XYZ file of C-alpha atoms in Angstrom:
577
model
C 19.728 15.167 6.731
C 16.506 13.528 7.908
C 16.371 11.761 11.267
C 15.852 8.397 9.586
C 19.062 9.012 7.587
C 20.901 9.711 10.844
C 19.577 6.418 12.209
C 20.832 4.553 9.137
C 24.322 6.030 9.503
C 24.563 5.439 13.258
C 23.151 1.922 13.107
C 25.483 1.070 10.226
C 28.545 2.396 12.034
C 27.665 0.655 15.280
C 27.099 -2.648 13.520
C 30.409 -2.472 11.646
C 32.285 -1.397 14.769
C 30.840 -4.179 16.901
C 31.482 -6.701 14.142
C 35.110 -5.601 13.889
C 35.647 -5.659 17.658
C 34.213 -9.173 17.812
C 36.543 -10.221 15.007
C 39.541 -8.738 16.839
C 38.441 -10.475 20.042
C 38.211 -13.859 18.288
C 41.622 -13.279 16.725
C 43.097 -12.377 20.109
C 41.778 -15.584 21.674
C 43.512 -17.630 18.991
C 46.820 -15.813 19.536
C 46.933 -15.243 23.260
C 49.689 -12.777 24.208
C 50.998 -11.669 27.545
C 49.091 -8.996 29.425
C 45.455 -8.301 30.189
C 42.783 -8.884 27.564
C 42.034 -5.165 27.216
C 40.493 -3.720 24.081
C 43.775 -1.943 23.316
C 45.694 -5.220 23.563
C 43.135 -6.936 21.339
C 43.574 -4.276 18.643
C 47.374 -4.502 18.981
C 47.096 -8.258 18.437
C 44.964 -7.628 15.351
C 47.582 -5.211 13.984
C 50.384 -7.707 14.570
C 48.414 -10.380 12.736
C 47.287 -8.287 9.769
C 50.069 -5.738 9.227
C 53.156 -7.907 9.790
C 54.821 -10.239 7.335
C 56.002 -13.743 8.191
C 59.411 -12.322 9.141
C 57.706 -9.902 11.572
C 58.529 -6.843 9.443
C 55.747 -4.381 8.670
C 53.878 -4.738 5.369
C 53.669 -0.938 5.125
C 57.136 0.604 5.357
C 56.241 4.146 6.422
C 54.217 3.418 9.566
C 54.868 5.609 12.607
C 56.105 2.996 15.079
C 56.556 3.973 18.740
C 57.820 1.372 21.194
C 57.103 -1.345 18.638
C 53.520 -0.161 18.049
C 52.341 1.591 14.843
C 50.651 4.354 16.792
C 48.429 5.802 14.052
C 47.332 2.334 12.945
C 46.393 1.593 16.566
C 44.342 4.812 16.804
C 42.664 4.085 13.472
C 41.637 0.552 14.427
C 40.466 1.659 17.853
C 38.185 4.104 16.047
C 37.252 1.296 13.671
C 36.108 -0.706 16.701
C 34.172 2.273 18.082
C 36.632 2.643 20.971
C 36.988 6.444 20.984
C 37.851 6.604 24.681
C 40.699 4.124 24.233
C 41.952 5.992 21.150
C 42.125 9.191 23.215
C 43.989 7.292 25.919
C 46.616 6.156 23.383
C 47.032 9.713 22.096
C 47.490 11.096 25.612
C 50.029 8.401 26.522
C 52.058 9.080 23.365
C 51.796 12.871 23.206
C 55.520 13.301 23.846
C 56.440 10.885 21.064
C 54.468 12.356 18.148
C 55.910 14.882 15.733
C 55.672 18.597 16.480
C 53.231 19.132 13.632
C 50.956 16.501 15.175
C 50.978 17.956 18.735
C 47.793 19.971 18.265
C 45.860 16.906 17.050
C 45.305 15.818 20.664
C 43.336 19.024 21.253
C 41.188 18.358 18.197
C 40.624 14.756 19.178
C 39.568 15.725 22.720
C 36.934 18.029 21.219
C 35.843 15.268 18.838
C 35.554 12.691 21.628
C 33.584 15.008 23.929
C 31.189 16.232 21.226
C 27.777 14.571 21.230
C 27.695 14.329 17.440
C 31.479 13.876 17.107
C 31.893 17.143 15.297
C 34.592 19.795 15.688
C 34.091 23.445 16.602
C 34.506 25.715 13.577
C 37.895 27.082 14.704
C 39.330 23.602 15.340
C 37.958 22.321 12.061
C 39.619 25.174 10.166
C 42.981 24.616 11.870
C 42.869 20.851 11.310
C 42.037 21.346 7.627
C 44.990 23.726 7.275
C 47.395 21.282 8.914
C 46.020 18.436 6.831
C 46.426 20.296 3.548
C 49.883 21.712 4.373
C 51.559 18.767 6.088
C 49.576 15.521 6.107
C 48.069 15.329 2.644
C 51.247 16.381 0.832
C 53.582 14.071 2.770
C 54.839 11.585 0.172
C 56.164 9.103 2.705
C 53.576 9.802 5.386
C 51.840 7.170 7.470
C 48.596 6.230 5.607
C 46.867 5.588 8.940
C 47.706 9.107 10.106
C 46.166 10.383 6.867
C 43.067 8.263 7.535
C 42.659 9.427 11.144
C 42.996 13.111 10.181
C 40.519 12.617 7.345
C 37.979 10.941 9.630
C 38.202 13.424 12.506
C 38.246 16.544 10.341
C 36.253 15.271 7.326
C 39.136 16.445 5.174
C 39.463 16.257 1.400
C 36.056 14.679 0.807
C 36.782 14.500 -2.924
C 38.948 11.480 -2.018
C 36.990 9.576 0.589
C 38.789 6.268 0.405
C 42.362 5.340 1.364
C 43.038 1.934 -0.245
C 46.086 1.283 1.946
C 43.975 1.179 5.111
C 40.602 -0.107 3.924
C 41.486 -3.774 3.828
C 37.901 -4.996 3.429
C 34.530 -3.929 2.085
C 33.421 -3.452 5.692
C 36.322 -1.002 6.214
C 35.295 0.868 3.072
C 31.679 1.082 4.239
C 32.685 2.269 7.692
C 34.974 4.980 6.281
C 32.142 6.392 4.195
C 29.623 6.276 7.048
C 32.156 8.069 9.281
C 32.532 10.863 6.736
C 28.809 11.493 6.359
C 27.850 14.672 8.187
C 24.534 14.662 9.961
C 23.909 18.402 9.788
C 25.003 19.572 6.365
C 23.608 23.012 5.607
C 23.497 25.204 2.547
C 26.180 27.362 4.209
C 28.738 24.564 3.998
C 31.087 24.660 0.995
C 30.072 22.175 -1.687
C 33.298 20.210 -1.208
C 32.504 19.663 2.484
C 29.042 18.254 1.887
C 28.586 14.525 2.010
C 25.263 13.057 3.028
C 23.690 9.616 3.055
C 22.061 10.118 -0.328
C 25.471 10.875 -1.862
C 26.829 7.648 -0.407
C 23.798 5.678 -1.574
C 24.300 6.966 -5.106
C 27.918 5.741 -5.019
C 26.783 2.275 -3.919
C 24.112 2.170 -6.617
C 26.551 3.305 -9.306
C 29.032 0.555 -8.372
C 26.413 -2.198 -8.466
C 26.760 -5.820 -7.310
C 29.916 -6.590 -9.321
C 31.978 -4.189 -7.178
C 30.911 -5.768 -3.890
C 30.718 -9.433 -4.881
C 29.047 -11.485 -2.127
C 28.835 -8.428 0.147
C 26.408 -6.458 -2.009
C 23.318 -7.316 0.032
C 25.071 -6.341 3.258
C 26.268 -3.113 1.630
C 22.743 -2.185 0.543
C 21.376 -2.827 4.021
C 24.097 -0.882 5.821
C 23.653 2.062 3.474
C 19.901 2.188 4.071
C 18.973 1.016 0.575
C 16.366 -1.364 1.917
C 14.171 -1.455 -1.150
C 17.120 -2.230 -3.401
C 18.327 -4.845 -0.907
C 15.003 -6.649 -1.152
C 15.002 -6.254 -4.924
C 18.500 -7.744 -5.102
C 17.572 -10.611 -2.743
C 14.828 -11.569 -5.211
C 17.516 -12.353 -7.787
C 18.618 -15.412 -5.827
C 15.725 -16.280 -3.497
C 12.156 -15.037 -3.290
C 11.808 -16.596 0.160
C 14.875 -14.764 1.460
C 13.686 -11.490 -0.081
C 10.259 -11.755 1.524
C 11.594 -12.609 4.959
C 14.182 -9.850 4.692
C 11.334 -7.423 3.994
C 9.445 -8.748 7.023
C 12.492 -8.294 9.236
C 12.998 -4.725 8.028
C 9.327 -3.907 8.497
C 9.353 -5.279 12.045
C 12.231 -2.898 12.819
C 10.293 -0.021 11.226
C 13.086 0.280 8.640
C 11.048 -0.642 5.577
C 8.752 2.235 4.700
C 9.520 2.598 1.022
C 6.638 3.692 -1.147
C 6.411 3.066 -4.866
C 6.705 6.777 -5.554
C 10.024 7.307 -3.791
C 13.302 7.988 -5.548
C 14.874 4.659 -4.629
C 11.773 2.593 -5.323
C 11.938 3.786 -8.928
C 15.395 2.267 -9.239
C 14.148 -1.239 -8.459
C 13.093 -3.714 -11.087
C 9.852 -4.624 -9.363
C 7.182 -3.206 -7.092
C 8.695 -3.341 -3.626
C 5.765 -2.073 -1.608
C 5.558 -4.247 1.484
C 1.897 -5.160 1.037
C 2.502 -6.287 -2.540
C 5.543 -8.338 -1.542
C 3.477 -10.337 0.943
C 0.416 -10.600 -1.288
C 2.468 -11.895 -4.217
C 4.362 -14.341 -2.021
C 1.170 -15.935 -0.693
C -0.226 -16.552 -4.187
C 1.628 -19.861 -4.443
C 0.062 -21.347 -1.311
C -3.014 -19.285 -0.474
C -5.298 -22.055 -1.779
C -3.303 -25.016 -0.441
C -2.590 -23.466 2.953
C -4.745 -20.387 3.640
C -3.910 -20.493 7.356
C -0.243 -19.786 6.597
C -1.266 -17.132 4.052
C -3.058 -15.258 6.850
C 0.080 -15.359 9.002
C 1.927 -13.487 6.260
C -0.841 -11.065 5.285
C -1.366 -9.820 8.853
C 2.262 -8.674 8.792
C 1.265 -5.924 6.333
C 0.310 -3.921 9.429
C 3.856 -4.012 10.848
C 4.508 -0.438 9.705
C 1.327 0.611 11.542
C 0.423 3.151 8.862
C -3.335 3.595 8.281
C -2.909 2.895 4.565
C -1.093 -0.384 5.293
C -3.694 -1.423 7.855
C -6.439 -0.880 5.285
C -4.446 -2.851 2.690
C -4.117 -5.709 5.172
C -7.857 -5.783 5.800
C -8.539 -5.750 2.059
C -6.030 -8.573 1.466
C -7.726 -10.709 4.117
C -11.154 -10.044 2.618
C -9.865 -11.110 -0.805
C -8.275 -14.237 0.679
C -11.587 -15.247 2.216
C -13.538 -14.616 -0.980
C -11.007 -16.254 -3.305
C -10.132 -19.394 -1.346
C -13.600 -19.963 0.136
C -11.893 -21.626 3.115
C -14.439 -20.104 5.449
C -14.151 -22.571 8.312
C -10.365 -22.163 8.497
C -10.322 -18.395 8.049
C -13.509 -17.159 9.706
C -14.424 -20.046 11.976
C -17.241 -22.544 12.202
C -20.198 -23.472 14.351
C -19.855 -26.568 16.521
C -22.536 -29.204 16.948
C -23.683 -27.451 20.094
C -24.045 -24.162 18.231
C -20.967 -22.623 19.825
C -18.846 -20.480 17.545
C -15.287 -21.733 16.949
C -13.019 -18.829 15.860
C -10.969 -18.976 12.671
C -7.362 -17.927 12.182
C -8.253 -14.315 11.271
C -10.052 -13.840 14.564
C -7.129 -15.435 16.395
C -4.830 -12.798 14.876
C -7.078 -9.806 15.594
C -4.583 -8.135 17.987
C -2.278 -7.648 14.979
C -4.974 -6.171 12.741
C -5.418 -2.787 14.483
C -9.204 -2.846 14.086
C -11.309 -0.315 15.963
C -14.289 -2.642 16.286
C -13.312 -6.315 16.162
C -16.910 -7.531 15.952
C -17.776 -5.123 13.142
C -14.625 -6.041 11.188
C -15.358 -9.776 11.262
C -19.037 -9.203 10.581
C -18.215 -7.126 7.501
C -15.849 -9.729 6.046
C -18.248 -12.560 6.828
C -21.259 -10.798 5.353
C -19.376 -9.889 2.168
C -18.278 -13.494 1.771
C -21.809 -14.702 2.456
C -23.267 -12.453 -0.241
C -20.623 -13.627 -2.718
C -21.376 -17.267 -1.887
C -25.082 -16.553 -2.259
C -24.548 -14.998 -5.690
C -22.460 -17.990 -6.755
C -25.161 -20.419 -5.643
C -22.997 -21.972 -2.915
C -25.790 -22.270 -0.389
C -23.912 -24.415 2.155
C -21.176 -21.788 2.283
C -23.806 -19.058 2.608
C -25.411 -20.815 5.546
C -22.079 -21.204 7.353
C -21.116 -17.587 6.746
C -24.435 -16.114 7.848
C -24.188 -18.256 10.979
C -20.788 -16.738 11.699
C -22.217 -13.287 11.025
C -25.005 -14.123 13.500
C -27.661 -13.366 10.879
C -29.905 -16.124 12.190
C -33.056 -15.145 10.328
C -31.167 -15.274 7.028
C -29.767 -18.690 8.010
C -33.272 -20.088 8.503
C -34.399 -18.491 5.222
C -31.573 -20.297 3.426
C -32.258 -23.537 5.310
C -35.909 -23.365 4.263
C -34.966 -22.826 0.631
C -32.419 -25.652 0.657
C -34.750 -28.076 2.427
C -37.670 -27.176 0.188
C -35.604 -27.808 -2.945
C -34.445 -31.160 -1.591
C -37.963 -32.291 -0.681
C -39.583 -31.134 -3.911
C -36.881 -32.351 -6.301
C -35.982 -35.727 -4.777
C -37.519 -39.036 -5.860
C -40.343 -40.151 -3.556
C -39.137 -43.738 -3.813
C -35.636 -42.868 -2.564
C -34.581 -42.241 1.060
C -33.931 -38.639 2.073
C -30.986 -39.623 4.259
C -28.219 -42.005 3.205
C -26.279 -44.236 5.619
C -23.129 -42.102 5.323
C -24.829 -38.689 5.395
C -24.209 -36.076 8.076
C -25.341 -32.533 8.762
C -22.548 -31.130 6.615
C -23.603 -33.055 3.518
C -27.351 -33.619 3.901
C -29.795 -30.729 3.895
C -32.419 -32.564 5.979
C -29.968 -33.366 8.774
C -28.565 -29.837 8.570
C -32.032 -28.313 8.879
C -32.913 -30.511 11.840
C -29.690 -29.647 13.655
C -29.994 -25.913 13.025
C -33.657 -25.867 14.084
C -32.807 -27.718 17.282
C -30.003 -25.282 18.126
C -31.793 -22.072 17.132
C -35.342 -22.707 18.311
C -34.251 -24.007 21.722
C -32.137 -20.899 22.312
C -34.350 -18.023 23.443
C -31.793 -15.363 22.514
C -31.417 -16.684 18.970
C -35.042 -17.707 18.471
C -36.388 -14.206 19.088
C -34.173 -12.903 16.259
C -35.953 -15.154 13.739
C -39.279 -14.110 12.193
C -42.221 -16.221 13.339
C -43.269 -16.972 9.734
C -39.762 -18.215 8.991
C -39.823 -20.541 12.007
C -43.299 -21.834 11.115
C -42.248 -22.606 7.545
C -39.122 -24.363 8.788
C -41.175 -26.555 11.142
C -43.618 -27.364 8.331
C -40.794 -28.428 6.035
C -39.212 -30.543 8.772
C -42.588 -32.243 9.345
C -42.806 -32.888 5.608
C -39.378 -34.536 5.770
C -40.644 -36.869 8.520
C -43.730 -37.667 6.433
C -41.410 -38.530 3.554
C -39.504 -40.964 5.782
C -42.747 -42.636 6.922
C -43.881 -42.884 3.317
C -40.577 -44.465 2.224
C -40.976 -47.002 5.062
C -44.471 -47.824 3.655
C -46.206 -46.804 6.864
C -49.330 -45.685 5.020
C -51.630 -45.127 8.002
C -49.072 -43.131 10.013
C -48.093 -41.134 6.930
C -51.739 -40.184 6.374
C -52.228 -39.283 10.041
C -49.211 -36.983 9.995
C -50.373 -35.481 6.709
C -53.707 -34.564 8.302
C -51.894 -32.945 11.247
C -49.830 -30.943 8.761
C -53.095 -29.225 7.787
C -52.029 -28.302 4.271
C -54.483 -30.572 2.384
C -58.301 -30.924 2.732
C -59.304 -34.067 4.667
C -63.011 -33.400 5.398
C -65.336 -31.900 2.803
C -65.595 -29.782 -0.331
C -65.811 -26.600 1.733
C -62.438 -27.493 3.229
C -61.028 -28.110 -0.256
C -62.190 -24.707 -1.485
C -60.833 -22.999 1.628
C -57.416 -24.650 1.150
C -57.417 -23.601 -2.508
C -58.095 -19.993 -1.512
C -55.284 -20.133 1.053
C -52.864 -21.590 -1.488
C -51.727 -18.188 -2.783
C -50.789 -17.049 0.726
C -48.499 -20.015 1.337
C -44.743 -19.493 1.327
C -43.076 -20.468 -1.957
C -41.025 -23.118 -0.164
C -44.259 -24.795 0.977
C -45.995 -24.320 -2.387
C -43.216 -26.240 -4.153
C -43.987 -29.289 -2.014
C -47.799 -29.384 -2.362
C -47.628 -31.552 -5.549
C -45.562 -34.238 -3.782
C -47.833 -34.089 -0.724
C -50.876 -34.738 -2.929
C -49.162 -37.684 -4.629
C -48.063 -39.130 -1.274
C -51.597 -38.755 0.131
C -53.313 -40.436 -2.815
C -50.716 -43.207 -2.947
C -51.218 -43.893 0.763
C -55.008 -44.007 0.257
C -54.594 -46.286 -2.778
C -52.393 -48.715 -0.851
C -54.689 -48.710 2.193
C -57.823 -49.276 0.060
C -56.084 -52.114 -1.766
C -55.131 -53.668 1.554
C -58.670 -53.345 2.921
C -60.208 -54.797 -0.237
C -57.819 -57.701 -0.115
C -58.627 -58.483 3.503
C -60.574 -61.773 4.119
C -62.360 -60.291 7.098
C -65.668 -58.593 6.396
C -66.617 -56.091 9.094
C -69.041 -53.202 9.259
C -66.204 -50.729 9.667
C -64.309 -51.965 6.614
C -66.674 -50.283 4.185
C -66.730 -47.131 6.292
C -62.923 -46.988 6.276
C -62.793 -47.357 2.514
C -65.465 -44.696 2.024
C -63.633 -42.332 4.393
C -60.375 -42.817 2.527
C -62.031 -42.258 -0.841
C -63.622 -39.076 0.515
C -60.183 -37.735 1.429
C -58.992 -38.636 -2.065
C -62.035 -36.866 -3.568
C -61.390 -33.666 -1.607
C -57.715 -33.747 -2.578
C -58.680 -34.083 -6.244
C -61.110 -31.151 -5.965
C -58.320 -29.139 -4.358
C -55.833 -30.256 -7.012
C -58.245 -29.302 -9.763
C -58.557 -25.796 -8.381
C -54.778 -25.274 -8.239
C -53.739 -27.468 -11.171
C -52.388 -24.538 -13.188
C -49.986 -23.725 -10.378
C -48.540 -27.237 -10.389
C -46.454 -29.159 -12.924
C -48.736 -30.676 -15.599
C -47.471 -34.212 -14.959
C -48.474 -33.966 -11.294
C -52.173 -33.577 -12.080
C -51.987 -36.431 -14.603
C -50.405 -38.676 -11.965
C -53.130 -37.769 -9.464
C -55.887 -38.584 -11.988
C -54.354 -42.004 -12.683
C -54.187 -42.821 -8.961
C -57.750 -41.579 -8.418
C -59.062 -43.699 -11.293
C -57.440 -46.788 -9.763
C -59.501 -46.228 -6.638
C-alpha cells in the first residue's frame, strides 16, 4: 500500500472516530446520568440510548451483559470512538467475567493496543483466527459485538467484512471497512487475508450513489476517491464541486491526473487546472480580477507542470480579456507604475524571476494588441514592460496619424477629452514624463525623441491655426524648420532632405504646406484690406508672397510624394494671392 493510501485510511478513521465521539458526547449531555463525564460513561450512555427499547430491554437478545453493561458492545463502541486505551481498561476490569474461551483475547488486545500499526504478531494472529473460526464465527446465538471486535482486531473472515447487526449507520459501515484495511499487505499473505484501499474503493464505486443516498459524497471523500467526489459534486452544483476541489488541493489531497485509473471512471476531465479554467469562463470577461484569484490556485499542488499551467492560464486571461489595467497594472499620471492583480498575487505563482515573468506576459500581450491594431492597449502594455523607446515609437505613429488625418478646421482637443482618449494629450503627457526623467530618457533613441517633439510642435501649430492666429502660426512654422522660408536654394535643399525625414513627419508635410499658404493668404488679404498705407506694408506682402513662392517650388519638387488633391489645393491658394 502506498503512503498516500495509508494517509487516506488513517485520516478517514480518525475523522469517523472523532465524529462518533462528538455525537456520543452530545447525546450524553442531553441525558445526563450519575457519575463523572468520562469517555466510558459517555459510550455507556450511547449504548443505553441506542440499544435499549422503550421498556429498557435490549433490542438484541444475545448480548453479553455484565453488571448491566453489554460488555462487547461497550468495547466495540469504544473502538468506534478511537478509545483503544479505554477499551483495554474495560477488558482488564472484566477479565474474570468473560467466558473461558475469551480469556486469551485480553492478551491479543494488549498486543494490538501496544502495536504502532495496530497489528498482531504472527503467532497471536494465528491463534486468534483459530479461536474465531472454531468458537466465535460458528456460535449461532453469539454476541454480534463480540464477533465484530474479534473480526476487527484479528482481521478475520475478510470475505464477510460487514456485520449488519452492529453497523447501524453508513459511517459505521465505512469505519468497519477502513479498520479492516491492512497497511502492509504483501504477496506472501493468503489471498483471503488481503484487503487494501483499492479493494474498498472498488466496492464503493460498484455500489454507486443509490446505495449511500445523501452520504455518497462523504463516502467518496473518506475512501480517498477525490476525483469521483468532485465529479459527483458536479451533478448538483458546479460551484460546490469547484470549491471542493480547491479544498482538497490545499490539503495536498487532490493530485489526480487524467491518466490515472480513477480519473478514467469519471464522466468529465477532473484535472485541477481544467476545473478552475472552465469555472472562470463564465465570469473571466465580467470580472477578470476574481478569475485571477481562482487561476492562481492551480499552483496549490506545487508541481512544476501545474505551475506552468497556471502561468499559461494567466497569459491567456490577459490576452483574451484585454483587461490590461486590472490584470497587469497601469501607469499613473506621475508616471509611477500601479501594479495589477497578477503582480499582487506573485507570491502564489512560484516564479523564479518575478520581473521576467511579468515582462514576458506584458510583452506578449503588447505584441498581440499591436497585431490587432489596438494601439492604445499597445502603448499601455509597452509602458508596463518598460519598453520606453517602443512606447514613443507608437506615440509618434498615433500622433502622426491624428495630425495628418484630422480636419484642419476642427479642434484637435475636445472639451471632454483626456489623455486616455485623445492622442495629442496622451503624447504630451508621455513626453513630459519620459523626457524629464533622465533614467527613462536615455533609453529612448534621440531620433525618436526629436520626431516626437516635432509632432508635438505641429500639434501646437494646429491649435494656433484653428484659433486663427495667422502671424503666430507662421512664426512657429518657421521655427519648425521643415518648410523653406527664404529662397529657392532653401526650397531645393528641403526637397533633397525630404526623403530622409521620418515617415511620421512626411505624412504631415502636406497639411503644413496648406496651413502655411492659408496663413499667408489670410495675412495678405488683411494687409490689402487695411486703410493705412505704409512703406512696410508692401514689403510685408512681398515677404509673405516670397514664402508662398518657395513653398510652391518645394511642393512642386515633392508633389508625387503627396496626395494629388494637396497640390491642387496649394495651386488654388497660390493663384488667389
